[in-house]
Amino acid sequence: MFMILAIHINVENVLPNSLLLKINYGVACIGIPLFFMVSGYLFSRKDIDLTYIKMKIQKIFIFVIQTCTLVISILCIFDIIRYNHIRSLDTLLFSYLSWIIQKGVMSHYWYFASMIIIYFLLQGLVRIINSKYFGYTILGLIIVSFLFFLLDCFYSFERVYIPQTIRLWYWLMYFFIGAYIRLNDKLFERIKWPLALFMSGLYTVFQIITQNALEEKLGHLGNEFFFGSIFCMFYAVSVFCSCINNHNANNDIICSYLSRLFLPVYAFHILIYRFLKQLTQMIIGIEPNADYVIILIVYVCITLTVCIFLMKIPKFKNIMRI
């Protein structure tokens, strides 16, 4: 959750470029891969039937429609107060569909579209997980993902032609890696936070160097550009394993509480960030690195505070379930 907040910290492109901002993108890059790894980890030992799949897909659609309606309503009220008019009806209605291809005001909901695809495939995926071909499948997806990463380095292929929603080679790869870790936990039990911190530093240096080398040719490279790199895979695995190998009562309580905030934070953090744009413009100007630190702290604190308050409203809390 915190990695997603960090990834989108400059969603309005108002922060000046700085070393800390680049480090931020490197450290937080694995936020989305971790989501899919958690899904694979949880589904690896579940009995999946069509009733369960239908229920989960239905819940995602209900959640998306309700939160889209809420966000659109807030934007309409804001537009009336500030501009004395609302956006075109076509634009508003398009928001109910555009999230599927990572467009519109809810573009970050592409993740839910990808999860719907995975739910459609889930029975087949579980069969692969329990088959003798599981290891070969993971290896094949790693190779394909790495080849797409190399292709992007030369032609920016995915950014031009393939929306994130259907980059299934990445999502299935991380999904299967999560399942593999669950089924072979003894192989990964020695991976602890010192290794994860080392991989975080190593990966961040790799991402910054790659961005600097390719920026003139390809322009700004988003974090999704690096999901197929070997460094990103190792970084994600090290952090994931460190989390599951660090069980204690206090951590479990904290994780349980934060997990309840995930959906409201994910749903509304972009909207909150955009409303804070003017505040950002008032704050920045001290020094680029200091600007980043202050904005990150302010954004995260305000987003969490708003979401904690909203989750105390019973009707809102009922919406925040999938």
C-alpha atoms as one frame of an Amber mdcrd trajectory, in Angstrom:
protein
   0.000   0.000   0.000   2.742   2.463   0.957   4.633   1.597  -2.223   1.560
   2.483  -4.319   1.282   5.828  -2.513   4.962   6.449  -3.249   4.702   5.445
  -6.920   1.941   8.011  -7.521   3.485  10.778  -5.412   4.062  12.910  -8.512
   0.840  12.049 -10.357   0.272  15.742 -11.159   3.899  16.261 -12.317   4.465
  19.210  -9.998   7.456  17.917  -8.062  10.880  18.951  -9.358  13.239  16.199
 -10.442  15.511  15.084  -7.620  17.696  12.194  -6.534  15.294  11.229  -3.748
  12.371  11.155  -6.184  14.309   8.738  -8.400  15.194   6.602  -5.375  11.513
   6.687  -4.391  10.509   5.188  -7.746  13.173   2.504  -7.461  12.306   1.418
  -3.926   8.539   1.459  -4.580   8.665  -0.200  -8.014   7.589  -3.639  -6.792
   4.248  -2.516  -5.316   2.169  -3.985  -8.156   4.210  -7.216  -8.530   3.728
  -7.832  -4.799  -0.063  -7.612  -5.212  -0.016 -10.431  -7.762   2.433 -12.470
  -5.685   0.104 -12.247  -2.691  -2.782 -13.469  -4.868  -0.761 -16.451  -6.108
   0.396 -17.233  -2.570  -3.178 -17.234  -1.232  -4.769 -19.164  -4.114  -2.104
 -21.883  -4.326  -3.786 -24.076  -1.711  -7.424 -23.144  -2.242 -10.163 -25.263
  -3.744 -11.534 -23.062  -6.515 -14.947 -23.605  -8.060 -16.992 -21.598 -10.553
 -19.287 -20.250  -7.820 -16.334 -18.696  -6.008 -14.929 -17.198  -9.232 -18.303
 -15.754 -10.215 -18.729 -14.232  -6.741 -15.288 -12.571  -6.774 -15.735 -11.117
 -10.275 -19.181  -9.835  -9.349 -17.789  -8.186  -6.193 -15.028  -6.463  -8.176
 -17.541  -5.042 -10.665 -19.817  -3.831  -7.858 -16.882  -2.232  -6.055 -15.656
  -0.518  -9.233 -19.102   0.836 -10.172 -19.799   2.132  -6.666 -16.425   3.809
  -6.202 -16.454   5.238  -9.743 -19.877   6.747  -9.027 -18.584   8.195  -5.754
 -15.467   9.702  -7.348 -17.401  11.105 -10.320 -19.949  12.670  -7.953 -17.162
  14.312  -5.925 -15.558  15.645  -9.112 -18.900  17.050 -10.328 -19.440  18.864
  -7.028 -15.888  20.208  -7.178 -16.351  21.371 -10.787 -19.605  23.171  -9.929
 -18.041  24.921  -6.925 -14.852  25.932  -8.701 -15.800  26.303 -12.373 -19.605
  26.613 -12.250 -20.030  23.714 -14.696 -19.386  19.967 -14.886 -17.444  17.840
 -17.314 -19.138  16.536 -20.441 -21.540  13.628 -20.029 -19.485  11.539 -22.480
 -16.371  11.980 -20.348 -18.184  11.004 -17.168 -19.847   7.940 -18.667 -16.576
   6.884 -20.318 -15.026   6.718 -16.834 -17.144   3.632 -16.099 -15.316   1.718
 -18.852 -12.004   3.483 -19.462 -10.360   2.026 -16.332 -10.186  -1.297 -18.158
  -7.583   0.129 -20.556  -5.928   2.399 -17.961  -7.620   5.607 -19.093  -9.795
   8.271 -17.484 -10.109   9.470 -13.896  -9.910   5.901 -12.543  -7.006   4.763
 -14.708  -5.298   3.094 -11.742  -8.191   0.596 -11.642  -6.539  -1.321 -14.491
  -5.298  -3.621 -11.711  -8.867  -4.784 -11.049  -9.360  -5.504 -14.761  -6.232
  -7.676 -14.691  -7.491  -9.478 -11.601 -10.808 -10.176 -13.348  -8.870 -11.832
 -16.181  -6.921 -13.891 -13.632 -10.165 -14.970 -11.945 -11.490 -16.133 -15.315
  -8.325 -18.223 -15.703  -8.093 -19.252 -12.059  -9.167 -22.893 -12.280  -6.663
 -23.486 -15.060  -3.943 -21.639 -13.139  -4.509 -23.780 -10.044  -4.255 -26.927
 -12.193  -0.917 -25.709 -13.556   0.288 -24.966 -10.009  -0.474 -28.547  -9.001
   0.995 -30.109 -12.143   4.481 -31.331 -13.016   4.761 -28.484 -15.540   4.567
 -25.727 -12.922   8.307 -25.065 -12.774   8.614 -25.024 -16.564   5.676 -22.600
 -16.767   7.357 -20.166 -14.367  10.638 -20.425 -16.260   8.859 -19.794 -19.563
   7.077 -16.720 -18.185  10.346 -15.362 -16.747  11.998 -15.694 -20.163   9.043
 -14.083 -21.973   8.893 -11.224 -19.440  12.616 -10.586 -19.756  12.378 -10.590
 -23.563   9.611  -7.976 -23.371  11.834  -5.912 -21.074  14.650  -6.060 -23.650
  12.179  -5.200 -26.430  11.032  -2.180 -24.453  14.629  -1.048 -24.010  14.947
  -0.685 -27.786  11.447   0.150 -28.990   9.254   1.029 -25.983   6.947  -1.630
 -27.401   4.576  -2.198 -24.503   4.042   1.469 -23.704   2.969   2.102 -27.294
   0.937  -1.015 -28.059  -0.055  -2.920 -24.898  -1.958  -1.454 -21.918  -0.918
  -2.763 -18.513  -4.210  -4.595 -18.103  -3.276  -7.293 -20.624   0.444  -7.623
 -19.913  -0.402 -11.019 -18.518   3.104 -12.421 -18.882   4.143 -10.200 -15.945
   1.060 -10.711 -13.798   0.961 -14.484 -14.286   4.695 -14.731 -13.673   4.451
 -12.929 -10.328   1.235 -14.808  -9.491   2.988 -18.136 -10.066   6.114 -17.024
  -8.174   3.924 -16.251  -5.157   2.347 -19.710  -5.418   5.776 -21.356  -5.809
   7.022 -19.667  -2.632   3.968 -20.951  -0.744   4.461 -24.524  -1.946   8.230
 -24.499  -1.378   8.465 -22.299   1.698  11.433 -24.197   3.132  13.567 -23.068
   0.200  12.937 -19.411   1.033  12.848 -19.387   4.833  16.370 -17.941   5.127
  15.519 -14.814   3.145  15.329 -11.967   5.652  15.224  -8.186   5.617  19.021
  -7.609   5.293  18.936  -9.321   1.877  15.760  -7.432   0.926  17.380  -4.099
   1.835  20.473  -5.012  -0.167  18.311  -5.925  -3.179  16.366  -2.685  -2.758
  19.574  -0.678  -3.051  20.920  -2.794  -5.911  17.673  -2.601  -7.859  17.272
   1.146  -7.288  20.772   1.810  -8.642  19.974  -0.385 -11.654  16.713   1.478
 -12.352  18.297   4.937 -12.053  21.205   3.996 -14.340  18.835   2.437 -16.904
  16.506   5.457 -16.826  19.401   7.860 -17.335  20.790   5.777 -20.200  17.473
   5.427 -22.069  15.665   8.665 -21.184  16.952  10.602 -24.179  15.797   7.872
 -26.563  12.556   6.715 -24.922  11.545   9.602 -22.659  10.451   9.088 -19.056
  10.284   5.409 -18.117   7.534   4.442 -15.689   8.056   1.753 -13.071   6.059
  -0.744 -15.145   8.899  -0.620 -17.696  11.089  -2.651 -15.304   8.745  -5.456
 -14.218  10.394  -7.892 -16.622  13.940  -7.194 -15.485  15.736  -9.887 -13.507
  16.698  -7.357 -10.838  13.027  -6.475 -10.270  12.109 -10.158  -9.951  14.804
 -10.813  -7.330  13.909  -7.628  -5.450  10.223  -8.580  -5.334  10.996 -12.120
  -4.152  13.362 -10.889  -1.414  10.822  -8.411  -0.003   7.922 -10.869  -0.264
   9.847 -13.627   1.512  11.108 -11.235   4.174   7.522 -10.279   4.959   6.232
 -13.847   5.289   9.325 -14.945   7.256   8.935 -12.148   9.801   5.796 -13.279
  11.619   5.098 -12.058  15.138   1.997 -10.965  17.013   2.646  -7.222  16.722
   3.356  -7.384  12.984   0.220  -9.452  12.400  -1.934  -6.876  14.210  -0.435
  -4.001  12.211  -0.779  -5.875   8.909  -4.376  -6.804   9.680  -5.258  -3.179
  10.398  -3.464  -1.813   7.327  -5.021  -4.476   5.065  -8.454  -3.019   5.850
  -7.234   0.344   4.576  -5.885  -0.996   1.292  -9.063  -0.692  -0.789 -10.047
   2.833   0.320  -6.464   4.037  -0.069  -6.143   2.472  -3.514  -9.540   3.778
  -4.609  -9.158   7.380  -3.495  -5.461   8.251  -3.220  -5.253   9.639  -6.769
  -8.301  11.838  -6.159  -6.830  13.068  -2.869  -3.473  13.778  -4.516  -5.163
  15.836  -7.241  -7.103  17.866  -4.688  -3.787  18.547  -2.926  -2.157  19.902
  -6.096  -2.488  23.525  -5.013  -1.077  22.666  -1.600   1.879  21.051  -3.355
   2.522  24.172  -5.399   2.510  26.249  -2.195   5.004  23.947  -0.458   7.548
  23.253  -3.193  10.425  25.612  -3.791  12.586  24.869  -0.764  14.985  22.384
  -2.389  14.075  19.494  -4.720  14.953  16.691  -2.290  13.359  18.497   0.661
  10.262  19.159  -1.464   9.914  15.437  -2.126  10.262  14.454   1.553   7.730
  17.045   2.739   5.174  16.228   0.026   5.505  12.473   0.611   4.899  12.850
   4.356   1.988  15.276   3.860   0.321  13.203   1.112   0.610   9.883   2.934
  -0.580  11.317   6.262  -3.585  13.087   4.710  -4.536  10.047   2.588  -4.388
   7.651   5.544  -6.261  10.082   7.799  -9.059  10.552   5.261  -9.373   6.808
   4.656  -9.343   5.944   8.379 -12.131   8.477   8.918 -14.163   7.169   5.962
 -13.851   3.572   7.175 -15.671   4.585  10.353 -18.789   5.265   8.260 -20.770
   1.963   8.140 -22.144   2.374   4.602 -18.742   3.341   3.229 -17.127   0.421
   5.053 -19.582  -1.959   3.385 -18.556  -0.647  -0.049 -14.874  -1.295   0.693
 -15.133  -5.062   0.383 -14.279  -7.439  -2.434
